[in-house]
Amino acid sequence: KAGVTQTPRYLIKTRGQQVTLSCSPISGHRSVSWYQQTPGQGLQFLFEYFSETQRNKGNFPGRFSGRQFSNSRSEMNVSTLELGDSALYLCASSLETTGQDEQYFGPGTRLTVT
Amino acid sequence: QKEVEQDPGPLSVPEGAIVSLNCTYSNSAFQYFMWYRQYSRKGPELLMYTYSSGNKEDGRFTAQVDKSSKYISLFIRDSQPSDSATYLCAMRGRGQKVTFGTGTKLQVIP
């Protein structure tokens, strides 16, 4: 079974631009979560989607948004990029049936904002 | 107070040692517990998952959960240099977001 995939793996953008990151969950998984990871802040929760609905949301500004499609694939968008948005963006999926709530992570997208 | 507390380390042990990694939590709604291993510049890799108190063993790894004390542990037996990584504990309630510890950096010295 294929794991969680994320595209692109690396991205360099300029301050003020916007970016869209993509995540394909493990087949059959219905929940997708997004995280930002930086050396100073660790893993920070962005949002979680379940069956195309945003179920949980972290404390990030409105510049960060996401969506989930009917096939469970998800995208996140960051508008008006700032230098501080440089980070590893991780996507994780889970099946969410009884006893199977664990999350599996993708390899991440490393975003550099210059 | 953070919902999940984890000693950041770093923890340095000789090869072959038993490693004990721990997390405490305050949210009684947490029902599912996970341990991840993360190598530098990689995504976290799920090592152990459990949803009941007690021990769960998988090879050299044992996860222990004590819900009454709100305390979870990961034991690594016969530690190897390849175990050198950051270990993250994580937990969630049903339908809730996953809450992570800050991670413990482990170094196994050959």
GROMACS .gro file of C-alpha atoms in nm:
model
  224
    1LYS     CA    1   0.000   0.000   0.000
    2ALA     CA    2   0.142   0.339  -0.095
    3GLY     CA    3   0.214   0.585   0.184
    4VAL     CA    4   0.122   0.950   0.213
    5THR     CA    5   0.263   1.150  -0.074
    6GLN     CA    6   0.328   1.521  -0.088
    7THR     CA    7   0.412   1.744  -0.380
    8PRO     CA    8   0.626   1.929  -0.445
    9ARG     CA    9   0.905   1.813  -0.215
   10TYR     CA   10   1.097   2.139  -0.232
   11LEU     CA   11   0.984   2.489  -0.315
   12ILE     CA   12   1.146   2.831  -0.322
   13LYS     CA   13   0.920   3.134  -0.327
   14THR     CA   14   0.957   3.507  -0.290
   15ARG     CA   15   0.800   3.710  -0.011
   16GLY     CA   16   0.450   3.824  -0.109
   17GLN     CA   17   0.383   3.532  -0.342
   18GLN     CA   18   0.136   3.255  -0.273
   19VAL     CA   19   0.191   2.880  -0.274
   20THR     CA   20  -0.023   2.565  -0.296
   21LEU     CA   21   0.093   2.235  -0.150
   22SER     CA   22  -0.068   1.901  -0.225
   23CYS     CA   23  -0.117   1.587  -0.018
   24SER     CA   24  -0.246   1.246  -0.122
   25PRO     CA   25  -0.340   1.032   0.179
   26ILE     CA   26  -0.309   0.658   0.212
   27SER     CA   27  -0.583   0.489   0.012
   28GLY     CA   28  -0.902   0.466   0.219
   29HIS     CA   29  -0.794   0.724   0.477
   30ARG     CA   30  -1.055   0.991   0.534
   31SER     CA   31  -0.875   1.234   0.764
   32VAL     CA   32  -0.592   1.463   0.655
   33SER     CA   33  -0.402   1.695   0.887
   34TRP     CA   34  -0.144   1.960   0.807
   35TYR     CA   35   0.147   2.071   1.024
   36GLN     CA   36   0.422   2.328   1.007
   37GLN     CA   37   0.757   2.229   1.151
   38THR     CA   38   1.039   2.470   1.225
   39PRO     CA   39   1.351   2.417   1.437
   40GLY     CA   40   1.238   2.670   1.693
   41GLN     CA   41   0.868   2.587   1.722
   42GLY     CA   42   0.853   2.214   1.661
   43LEU     CA   43   0.538   2.065   1.510
   44GLN     CA   44   0.257   2.318   1.488
   45PHE     CA   45  -0.094   2.202   1.393
   46LEU     CA   46  -0.250   2.393   1.104
   47PHE     CA   47  -0.582   2.221   1.033
   48GLU     CA   48  -0.752   1.887   0.986
   49TYR     CA   49  -1.003   1.780   0.724
   50PHE     CA   50  -1.241   1.488   0.748
   51SER     CA   51  -1.477   1.398   0.463
   52GLU     CA   52  -1.417   1.734   0.293
   53THR     CA   53  -1.500   1.936   0.607
   54GLN     CA   54  -1.255   2.123   0.824
   55ARG     CA   55  -1.290   1.953   1.160
   56ASN     CA   56  -1.013   2.115   1.365
   57LYS     CA   57  -0.810   2.430   1.322
   58GLY     CA   58  -0.489   2.555   1.478
   59ASN     CA   59  -0.385   2.909   1.563
   60PHE     CA   60  -0.252   3.029   1.230
   61PRO     CA   61  -0.354   3.348   1.047
   62GLY     CA   62  -0.609   3.344   0.768
   63ARG     CA   63  -0.331   3.347   0.510
   64PHE     CA   64  -0.317   2.973   0.568
   65SER     CA   65  -0.608   2.784   0.420
   66GLY     CA   66  -0.684   2.435   0.303
   67ARG     CA   67  -0.938   2.211   0.147
   68GLN     CA   68  -1.010   1.845   0.093
   69PHE     CA   69  -1.155   1.687  -0.217
   70SER     CA   70  -1.402   1.402  -0.248
   71ASN     CA   71  -1.117   1.156  -0.307
   72SER     CA   72  -0.963   1.271   0.027
   73ARG     CA   73  -0.671   1.446  -0.142
   74SER     CA   74  -0.596   1.774   0.024
   75GLU     CA   75  -0.433   2.103  -0.059
   76MET     CA   76  -0.312   2.385   0.155
   77ASN     CA   77  -0.255   2.738   0.038
   78VAL     CA   78  -0.046   3.015   0.188
   79SER     CA   79  -0.104   3.361   0.052
   80THR     CA   80   0.117   3.667   0.086
   81LEU     CA   81   0.419   3.464   0.193
   82GLU     CA   82   0.643   3.596   0.472
   83LEU     CA   83   1.001   3.502   0.550
   84GLY     CA   84   0.878   3.330   0.867
   85ASP     CA   85   0.672   3.088   0.661
   86SER     CA   86   0.991   2.904   0.566
   87ALA     CA   87   0.940   2.559   0.714
   88LEU     CA   88   0.879   2.191   0.654
   89TYR     CA   89   0.508   2.141   0.586
   90LEU     CA   90   0.387   1.795   0.677
   91CYS     CA   91   0.069   1.618   0.589
   92ALA     CA   92  -0.064   1.319   0.781
   93SER     CA   93  -0.357   1.088   0.719
   94SER     CA   94  -0.556   0.848   0.934
   95LEU     CA   95  -0.825   0.590   0.868
   96GLU     CA   96  -1.043   0.668   1.171
   97THR     CA   97  -1.235   0.354   1.226
   98THR     CA   98  -1.265   0.193   1.566
   99GLY     CA   99  -0.918   0.129   1.700
  100GLN     CA  100  -0.740   0.276   1.398
  101ASP     CA  101  -0.687   0.642   1.476
  102GLU     CA  102  -0.311   0.657   1.427
  103GLN     CA  103  -0.165   0.911   1.186
  104TYR     CA  104   0.085   0.843   0.911
  105PHE     CA  105   0.303   1.125   0.783
  106GLY     CA  106   0.424   1.210   0.438
  107PRO     CA  107   0.782   1.317   0.364
  108GLY     CA  108   0.692   1.686   0.376
  109THR     CA  109   0.734   1.986   0.150
  110ARG     CA  110   1.027   2.208   0.237
  111LEU     CA  111   0.930   2.567   0.163
  112THR     CA  112   1.191   2.841   0.153
  113VAL     CA  113   1.074   3.201   0.131
  114THR     CA  114   1.333   3.456   0.018
  115GLN     CA  115   0.080   2.438   3.131
  116LYS     CA  116   0.118   2.242   2.808
  117GLU     CA  117  -0.122   1.956   2.743
  118VAL     CA  118   0.173   1.726   2.670
  119GLU     CA  119   0.511   1.754   2.839
  120GLN     CA  120   0.820   1.582   2.699
  121ASP     CA  121   1.181   1.627   2.806
  122PRO     CA  122   1.367   1.767   2.501
  123GLY     CA  123   1.699   1.609   2.595
  124PRO     CA  124   1.939   1.565   2.431
  125LEU     CA  125   1.980   1.212   2.561
  126SER     CA  126   2.310   1.041   2.490
  127VAL     CA  127   2.355   0.667   2.556
  128PRO     CA  128   2.611   0.400   2.462
  129GLU     CA  129   2.524   0.140   2.200
  130GLY     CA  130   2.336  -0.153   2.352
  131ALA     CA  131   2.179   0.049   2.633
  132ILE     CA  132   1.810   0.048   2.720
  133VAL     CA  133   1.654   0.384   2.644
  134SER     CA  134   1.353   0.521   2.827
  135LEU     CA  135   1.156   0.810   2.677
  136ASN     CA  136   0.861   0.962   2.860
  137CYS     CA  137   0.570   1.198   2.825
  138THR     CA  138   0.308   1.324   3.067
  139TYR     CA  139  -0.026   1.473   2.972
  140SER     CA  140  -0.309   1.658   3.139
  141ASN     CA  141  -0.609   1.603   2.908
  142SER     CA  142  -0.824   1.315   3.030
  143ALA     CA  143  -0.993   1.297   2.688
  144PHE     CA  144  -0.679   1.154   2.527
  145GLN     CA  145  -0.748   0.794   2.432
  146TYR     CA  146  -0.499   0.711   2.159
  147PHE     CA  147  -0.124   0.727   2.200
  148MET     CA  148   0.153   0.723   1.943
  149TRP     CA  149   0.529   0.738   1.927
  150TYR     CA  150   0.709   0.871   1.622
  151ARG     CA  151   1.073   0.870   1.519
  152GLN     CA  152   1.199   1.156   1.308
  153TYR     CA  153   1.534   1.172   1.137
  154SER     CA  154   1.677   1.509   1.043
  155ARG     CA  155   1.490   1.675   0.755
  156LYS     CA  156   1.248   1.381   0.717
  157GLY     CA  157   0.882   1.330   0.802
  158PRO     CA  158   0.796   1.156   1.132
  159GLU     CA  159   0.768   0.777   1.112
  160LEU     CA  160   0.506   0.600   1.324
  161LEU     CA  161   0.672   0.352   1.561
  162MET     CA  162   0.402   0.250   1.805
  163TYR     CA  163   0.030   0.304   1.846
  164THR     CA  164  -0.184   0.199   2.138
  165TYR     CA  165  -0.520   0.287   2.286
  166SER     CA  166  -0.524   0.094   2.611
  167SER     CA  167  -0.331   0.106   2.933
  168GLY     CA  168  -0.053  -0.145   2.966
  169ASN     CA  169   0.238  -0.251   2.750
  170LYS     CA  170   0.267  -0.312   2.378
  171GLU     CA  171   0.580  -0.465   2.233
  172ASP     CA  172   0.714  -0.458   1.879
  173GLY     CA  173   1.064  -0.591   1.830
  174ARG     CA  174   1.307  -0.381   2.031
  175PHE     CA  175   1.036  -0.124   2.113
  176THR     CA  176   0.788  -0.133   2.402
  177ALA     CA  177   0.521   0.132   2.452
  178GLN     CA  178   0.372   0.170   2.797
  179VAL     CA  179   0.060   0.367   2.885
  180ASP     CA  180  -0.064   0.447   3.235
  181LYS     CA  181  -0.390   0.638   3.196
  182SER     CA  182  -0.444   0.671   3.571
  183SER     CA  183  -0.114   0.861   3.604
  184LYS     CA  184  -0.141   1.026   3.259
  185TYR     CA  185   0.203   0.898   3.171
  186ILE     CA  186   0.337   0.719   2.864
  187SER     CA  187   0.677   0.571   2.791
  188LEU     CA  188   0.873   0.423   2.505
  189PHE     CA  189   1.151   0.177   2.580
  190ILE     CA  190   1.417   0.088   2.324
  191ARG     CA  191   1.619  -0.226   2.399
  192ASP     CA  192   1.967  -0.293   2.260
  193SER     CA  193   1.987   0.060   2.120
  194GLN     CA  194   2.174   0.106   1.793
  195PRO     CA  195   2.344   0.410   1.636
  196SER     CA  196   2.066   0.401   1.374
  197ASP     CA  197   1.819   0.479   1.655
  198SER     CA  198   1.974   0.827   1.682
  199ALA     CA  199   1.684   1.057   1.600
  200THR     CA  200   1.420   1.275   1.760
  201TYR     CA  201   1.134   1.085   1.924
  202LEU     CA  202   0.792   1.246   1.945
  203CYS     CA  203   0.505   1.134   2.161
  204ALA     CA  204   0.155   1.213   2.034
  205MET     CA  205  -0.198   1.161   2.158
  206ARG     CA  206  -0.555   1.241   2.068
  207GLY     CA  207  -0.914   1.201   2.174
  208ARG     CA  208  -1.177   1.064   1.935
  209GLY     CA  209  -1.232   1.319   1.658
  210GLN     CA  210  -0.979   1.558   1.810
  211LYS     CA  211  -0.660   1.689   1.661
  212VAL     CA  212  -0.338   1.511   1.749
  213THR     CA  213  -0.131   1.685   2.017
  214PHE     CA  214   0.244   1.631   2.005
  215GLY     CA  215   0.520   1.656   2.260
  216THR     CA  216   0.816   1.874   2.171
  217GLY     CA  217   1.034   1.571   2.099
  218THR     CA  218   1.338   1.414   2.267
  219LYS     CA  219   1.662   1.409   2.073
  220LEU     CA  220   1.842   1.076   2.121
  221GLN     CA  221   2.202   0.999   2.032
  222VAL     CA  222   2.335   0.644   2.053
  223ILE     CA  223   2.714   0.640   2.072
  224PRO     CA  224   2.890   0.343   1.900
   0.00000   0.00000   0.00000
